[in-house]
mmCIF file of C-alpha atoms in Angstrom:
data_model
loop_
_atom_site.group_PDB
_atom_site.id
_atom_site.type_symbol
_atom_site.label_atom_id
_atom_site.label_comp_id
_atom_site.label_asym_id
_atom_site.label_seq_id
_atom_site.Cartn_x
_atom_site.Cartn_y
_atom_site.Cartn_z
ATOM 1 C CA MET A 1 22.024 128.937 -144.510
ATOM 2 C CA ASP A 2 18.600 130.431 -145.187
ATOM 3 C CA ASP A 3 16.226 130.897 -142.303
ATOM 4 C CA PRO A 4 13.492 128.232 -142.492
ATOM 5 C CA ARG A 5 9.749 128.740 -142.535
ATOM 6 C CA LEU A 6 8.062 128.658 -139.148
ATOM 7 C CA ASP A 7 5.970 125.559 -139.885
ATOM 8 C CA LYS A 8 9.019 123.636 -141.094
ATOM 9 C CA TRP A 9 11.002 124.653 -138.020
ATOM 10 C CA LEU A 10 8.193 123.571 -135.649
ATOM 11 C CA TRP A 11 8.097 120.193 -137.376
ATOM 12 C CA SER A 12 11.878 119.766 -137.438
ATOM 13 C CA VAL A 13 12.299 120.444 -133.691
ATOM 14 C CA ARG A 14 9.520 117.948 -132.892
ATOM 15 C CA VAL A 15 6.858 120.307 -131.590
ATOM 16 C CA PHE A 16 4.370 118.769 -134.080
ATOM 17 C CA LYS A 17 4.360 115.303 -135.648
ATOM 18 C CA THR A 18 3.688 116.559 -139.165
ATOM 19 C CA ARG A 19 4.326 119.751 -141.041
ATOM 20 C CA ALA A 20 0.627 119.934 -141.897
ATOM 21 C CA GLU A 21 -0.214 120.011 -138.165
ATOM 22 C CA ALA A 22 2.299 122.826 -137.680
ATOM 23 C CA THR A 23 0.757 124.790 -140.560
ATOM 24 C CA ALA A 24 -2.757 124.298 -139.180
ATOM 25 C CA ALA A 25 -1.670 125.469 -135.717
ATOM 26 C CA CYS A 26 -0.140 128.619 -137.194
ATOM 27 C CA ARG A 27 -3.290 129.381 -139.171
ATOM 28 C CA ALA A 28 -5.444 128.793 -136.077
ATOM 29 C CA GLY A 29 -3.476 131.424 -134.147
ATOM 30 C CA LYS A 30 -1.876 128.964 -131.706
ATOM 31 C CA VAL A 31 1.674 130.063 -132.542
ATOM 32 C CA LEU A 32 3.065 133.423 -131.426
ATOM 33 C CA ILE A 33 6.469 134.948 -132.067
ATOM 34 C CA GLY A 34 7.088 137.512 -129.404
ATOM 35 C CA GLU A 35 3.502 138.550 -128.776
ATOM 36 C CA LEU A 36 2.260 138.537 -132.373
ATOM 37 C CA GLU A 37 0.462 135.732 -134.196
ATOM 38 C CA ALA A 38 2.660 134.197 -136.847
ATOM 39 C CA LYS A 39 1.831 132.834 -140.282
ATOM 40 C CA PRO A 40 3.286 129.455 -141.320
ATOM 41 C CA GLY A 41 5.459 130.966 -144.066
ATOM 42 C CA ARG A 42 7.208 133.477 -141.805
ATOM 43 C CA ASP A 43 10.985 133.102 -141.539
ATOM 44 C CA ILE A 44 12.268 132.208 -138.089
ATOM 45 C CA HIS A 45 15.526 133.688 -136.804
ATOM 46 C CA ALA A 46 17.915 132.626 -134.038
ATOM 47 C CA GLY A 47 17.186 134.338 -130.737
ATOM 48 C CA GLU A 48 13.428 134.685 -131.246
ATOM 49 C CA THR A 49 10.951 133.393 -128.673
ATOM 50 C CA VAL A 50 8.138 131.175 -129.975
ATOM 51 C CA THR A 51 5.030 130.406 -127.897
ATOM 52 C CA VAL A 52 3.058 127.376 -129.063
ATOM 53 C CA ARG A 53 -0.244 126.053 -127.719
ATOM 54 C CA VAL A 54 -0.184 122.237 -128.049
ATOM 55 C CA GLY A 55 -3.192 120.545 -126.489
ATOM 56 C CA ALA A 56 -3.450 121.551 -122.826
ATOM 57 C CA ILE A 57 0.047 123.016 -122.614
ATOM 58 C CA THR A 58 1.508 126.317 -123.779
ATOM 59 C CA ARG A 59 5.181 125.798 -124.617
ATOM 60 C CA THR A 60 7.664 128.668 -124.778
ATOM 61 C CA LEU A 61 10.740 127.957 -126.899
ATOM 62 C CA LYS A 62 13.777 130.062 -127.773
ATOM 63 C CA VAL A 63 15.350 129.480 -131.189
ATOM 64 C CA VAL A 64 19.066 128.660 -130.880
ATOM 65 C CA ALA A 65 19.818 127.343 -134.378
ATOM 66 C CA HIS A 66 18.140 125.950 -137.495
ATOM 67 C CA PRO A 67 18.314 122.210 -138.239
ATOM 68 C CA ARG A 68 18.674 121.055 -141.838
ATOM 69 C CA SER A 69 15.885 118.514 -141.387
ATOM 70 C CA ARG A 70 13.968 116.813 -138.567
ATOM 71 C CA VAL A 71 16.281 116.047 -135.653
ATOM 72 C CA GLY A 72 16.323 113.358 -133.000
ATOM 73 C CA ALA A 73 15.099 114.068 -129.496
ATOM 74 C CA LYS A 74 18.636 113.905 -128.079
ATOM 75 C CA GLN A 75 19.790 116.666 -130.442
ATOM 76 C CA LEU A 76 17.045 119.160 -129.505
ATOM 77 C CA PRO A 77 19.143 121.167 -126.979
ATOM 78 C CA GLU A 78 21.398 122.199 -129.868
ATOM 79 C CA PHE A 79 18.475 123.908 -131.619
ATOM 80 C CA ILE A 80 16.019 125.092 -128.940
ATOM 81 C CA THR A 81 15.945 126.243 -125.338
ATOM 82 C CA ASP A 82 12.762 125.290 -123.500
ATOM 83 C CA LEU A 83 11.556 128.252 -121.411
ATOM 84 C CA THR A 84 8.228 126.628 -120.492
ATOM 85 C CA PRO A 85 7.493 126.976 -116.757
ATOM 86 C CA ALA A 86 7.226 123.733 -114.769
ATOM 87 C CA THR A 87 3.686 124.688 -113.747
ATOM 88 C CA GLU A 88 2.546 124.242 -117.374
ATOM 89 C CA TYR A 89 3.807 120.652 -117.444
ATOM 90 C CA GLU A 90 2.178 119.957 -114.073
ATOM 91 C CA ARG A 91 -1.123 121.419 -115.274
ATOM 92 C CA ALA A 92 -1.029 119.233 -118.408
ATOM 93 C CA ARG A 93 -0.305 116.128 -116.319
ATOM 94 C CA GLN A 94 -3.193 116.989 -113.987
ATOM 95 C CA ALA A 95 -5.557 117.480 -116.941
ATOM 96 C CA GLY A 96 -4.603 114.021 -118.237
ATOM 97 C CA ILE A 97 -5.430 112.418 -114.897
ATOM 98 C CA GLU A 98 -8.742 114.278 -114.658
ATOM 99 C CA HIS A 99 -9.616 113.128 -118.173
ATOM 100 C CA MET A 100 -9.064 109.480 -117.179
ATOM 101 C CA LEU A 101 -11.227 109.855 -114.067
ATOM 102 C CA ALA A 102 -14.096 111.648 -115.777
ATOM 103 C CA ARG A 103 -17.299 109.642 -115.926
ATOM 104 C CA GLU A 104 -20.033 109.982 -118.478
ATOM 105 C CA ARG A 105 -23.064 111.925 -117.378
ATOM 106 C CA GLY A 106 -25.769 109.597 -116.119
ATOM 107 C CA LYS A 107 -23.426 106.678 -115.414
ATOM 108 C CA GLY A 108 -24.026 106.918 -111.684
ATOM 109 C CA ARG A 109 -21.631 106.238 -108.855
ATOM 110 C CA PRO A 110 -18.438 104.220 -109.377
ATOM 111 C CA THR A 111 -18.810 100.487 -108.901
ATOM 112 C CA LYS A 112 -16.634 98.483 -106.537
ATOM 113 C CA LYS A 113 -14.498 97.441 -109.512
ATOM 114 C CA ASP A 114 -14.091 101.092 -110.581
ATOM 115 C CA ARG A 115 -12.982 102.072 -107.062
ATOM 116 C CA ARG A 116 -10.407 99.252 -107.004
ATOM 117 C CA GLU A 117 -9.006 100.362 -110.369
ATOM 118 C CA MET A 118 -8.731 103.953 -109.114
ATOM 119 C CA GLY A 119 -6.994 102.637 -106.001
ATOM 120 C CA ARG A 120 -4.433 100.767 -108.131
ATOM 121 C CA LEU A 121 -3.882 103.871 -110.250
ATOM 122 C CA PHE A 122 -3.214 106.112 -107.249
ATOM 123 C CA ASN A 123 -1.602 103.471 -105.013
ATOM 124 C CA TRP A 124 -4.246 103.794 -102.296
#
Protein backbone atom coordinates (compact mmCIF):
# COMPACT_ATOMS: atom_id res chain seq x y z
CA MET A 1 0.00 0.00 0.00
CA ASP A 2 1.25 3.50 -0.78
CA ASP A 3 2.31 5.72 2.07
CA PRO A 4 -0.38 8.38 2.65
CA ARG A 5 0.05 12.13 2.72
CA LEU A 6 0.70 13.62 6.14
CA ASP A 7 -2.52 15.66 6.24
CA LYS A 8 -4.61 12.63 5.30
CA TRP A 9 -2.90 10.51 7.95
CA LEU A 10 -3.47 13.14 10.67
CA TRP A 11 -7.15 13.24 9.75
CA SER A 12 -7.52 9.45 9.55
CA VAL A 13 -6.01 8.84 13.02
CA ARG A 14 -8.31 11.50 14.52
CA VAL A 15 -5.76 14.15 15.43
CA PHE A 16 -7.86 16.73 13.50
CA LYS A 17 -11.59 16.72 12.75
CA THR A 18 -11.17 17.63 9.09
CA ARG A 19 -8.46 17.19 6.51
CA ALA A 20 -8.54 20.94 5.86
CA GLU A 21 -7.64 21.57 9.53
CA ALA A 22 -4.75 19.12 9.22
CA THR A 23 -3.51 20.88 6.08
CA ALA A 24 -3.73 24.29 7.74
CA ALA A 25 -1.80 23.05 10.79
CA CYS A 26 0.97 21.70 8.55
CA ARG A 27 1.21 24.98 6.65
CA ALA A 28 1.30 26.93 9.93
CA GLY A 29 4.33 24.94 11.10
CA LYS A 30 2.50 23.13 13.92
CA VAL A 31 3.45 19.67 12.65
CA LEU A 32 6.99 18.32 12.90
CA ILE A 33 8.39 15.00 11.72
CA GLY A 34 11.50 14.31 13.71
CA GLU A 35 12.59 17.89 14.31
CA LEU A 36 11.75 19.33 10.89
CA GLU A 37 8.58 21.14 9.85
CA ALA A 38 6.52 19.05 7.48
CA LYS A 39 4.41 20.03 4.49
CA PRO A 40 0.91 18.54 4.14
CA GLY A 41 1.80 16.57 1.00
CA ARG A 42 4.79 14.77 2.53
CA ASP A 43 4.54 10.97 2.64
CA ILE A 44 4.47 9.47 6.12
CA HIS A 45 6.25 6.19 6.84
CA ALA A 46 5.87 3.62 9.62
CA GLY A 47 8.27 4.21 12.49
CA GLU A 48 8.43 8.00 12.15
CA THR A 49 7.71 10.29 15.10
CA VAL A 50 5.21 13.11 14.50
CA THR A 51 4.88 16.07 16.88
CA VAL A 52 1.63 18.01 16.54
CA ARG A 53 0.59 21.19 18.35
CA VAL A 54 -3.20 21.04 18.87
CA GLY A 55 -4.55 23.90 20.95
CA ALA A 56 -2.76 23.98 24.31
CA ILE A 57 -1.22 20.52 23.97
CA THR A 58 1.76 19.23 22.02
CA ARG A 59 1.12 15.60 21.09
CA THR A 60 3.92 13.21 20.14
CA LEU A 61 2.81 10.24 18.05
CA LYS A 62 4.71 7.32 16.54
CA VAL A 63 3.41 5.93 13.25
CA VAL A 64 2.74 2.18 13.50
CA ALA A 65 0.68 1.58 10.35
CA HIS A 66 -1.40 3.39 7.73
CA PRO A 67 -5.21 3.15 7.83
CA ARG A 68 -7.14 2.96 4.56
CA SER A 69 -9.56 5.64 5.74
CA ARG A 70 -10.61 7.34 8.98
CA VAL A 71 -10.67 4.85 11.84
CA GLY A 72 -12.69 4.58 15.02
CA ALA A 73 -11.24 5.62 18.35
CA LYS A 74 -11.02 2.01 19.54
CA GLN A 75 -8.84 1.07 16.56
CA LEU A 76 -6.25 3.83 17.08
CA PRO A 77 -3.69 1.66 18.96
CA GLU A 78 -3.29 -0.40 15.78
CA PHE A 79 -2.07 2.67 13.88
CA ILE A 80 -0.36 5.00 16.37
CA THR A 81 1.57 4.91 19.63
CA ASP A 82 1.00 7.95 21.82
CA LEU A 83 4.34 9.13 23.27
CA THR A 84 2.91 12.35 24.73
CA PRO A 85 4.07 12.88 28.33
CA ALA A 86 1.35 12.94 31.01
CA THR A 87 2.45 16.44 32.01
CA GLU A 88 1.19 17.77 28.65
CA TYR A 89 -2.31 16.41 29.30
CA GLU A 90 -2.26 17.82 32.83
CA ARG A 91 -1.15 21.23 31.54
CA ALA A 92 -3.99 21.25 28.98
CA ARG A 93 -6.53 20.31 31.66
CA GLN A 94 -5.22 23.09 33.91
CA ALA A 95 -5.44 25.63 31.07
CA GLY A 96 -9.08 24.65 30.52
CA ILE A 97 -9.91 25.24 34.18
CA GLU A 98 -8.10 28.59 34.20
CA HIS A 99 -10.02 29.62 31.09
CA MET A 100 -13.35 28.91 32.84
CA LEU A 101 -12.32 30.90 35.92
CA ALA A 102 -11.00 33.91 34.03
CA ARG A 103 -13.04 37.06 34.53
CA GLU A 104 -13.33 39.94 32.14
CA ARG A 105 -11.24 42.96 32.96
CA GLY A 106 -13.27 45.52 34.87
CA LYS A 107 -15.92 43.06 36.06
CA GLY A 108 -14.86 43.45 39.68
CA ARG A 109 -14.85 40.88 42.43
CA PRO A 110 -16.88 37.66 42.18
CA THR A 111 -20.41 37.90 43.50
CA LYS A 112 -21.80 35.53 46.11
CA LYS A 113 -23.45 33.54 43.31
CA ASP A 114 -20.12 33.30 41.44
CA ARG A 115 -18.36 32.03 44.57
CA ARG A 116 -21.05 29.37 45.10
CA GLU A 117 -20.70 28.19 41.49
CA MET A 118 -16.92 27.96 41.90
CA GLY A 119 -17.47 26.01 45.11
CA ARG A 120 -19.73 23.51 43.30
CA LEU A 121 -17.17 23.18 40.51
CA PHE A 122 -14.31 22.41 42.89
CA ASN A 123 -16.35 20.59 45.55
CA TRP A 124 -15.47 23.09 48.29
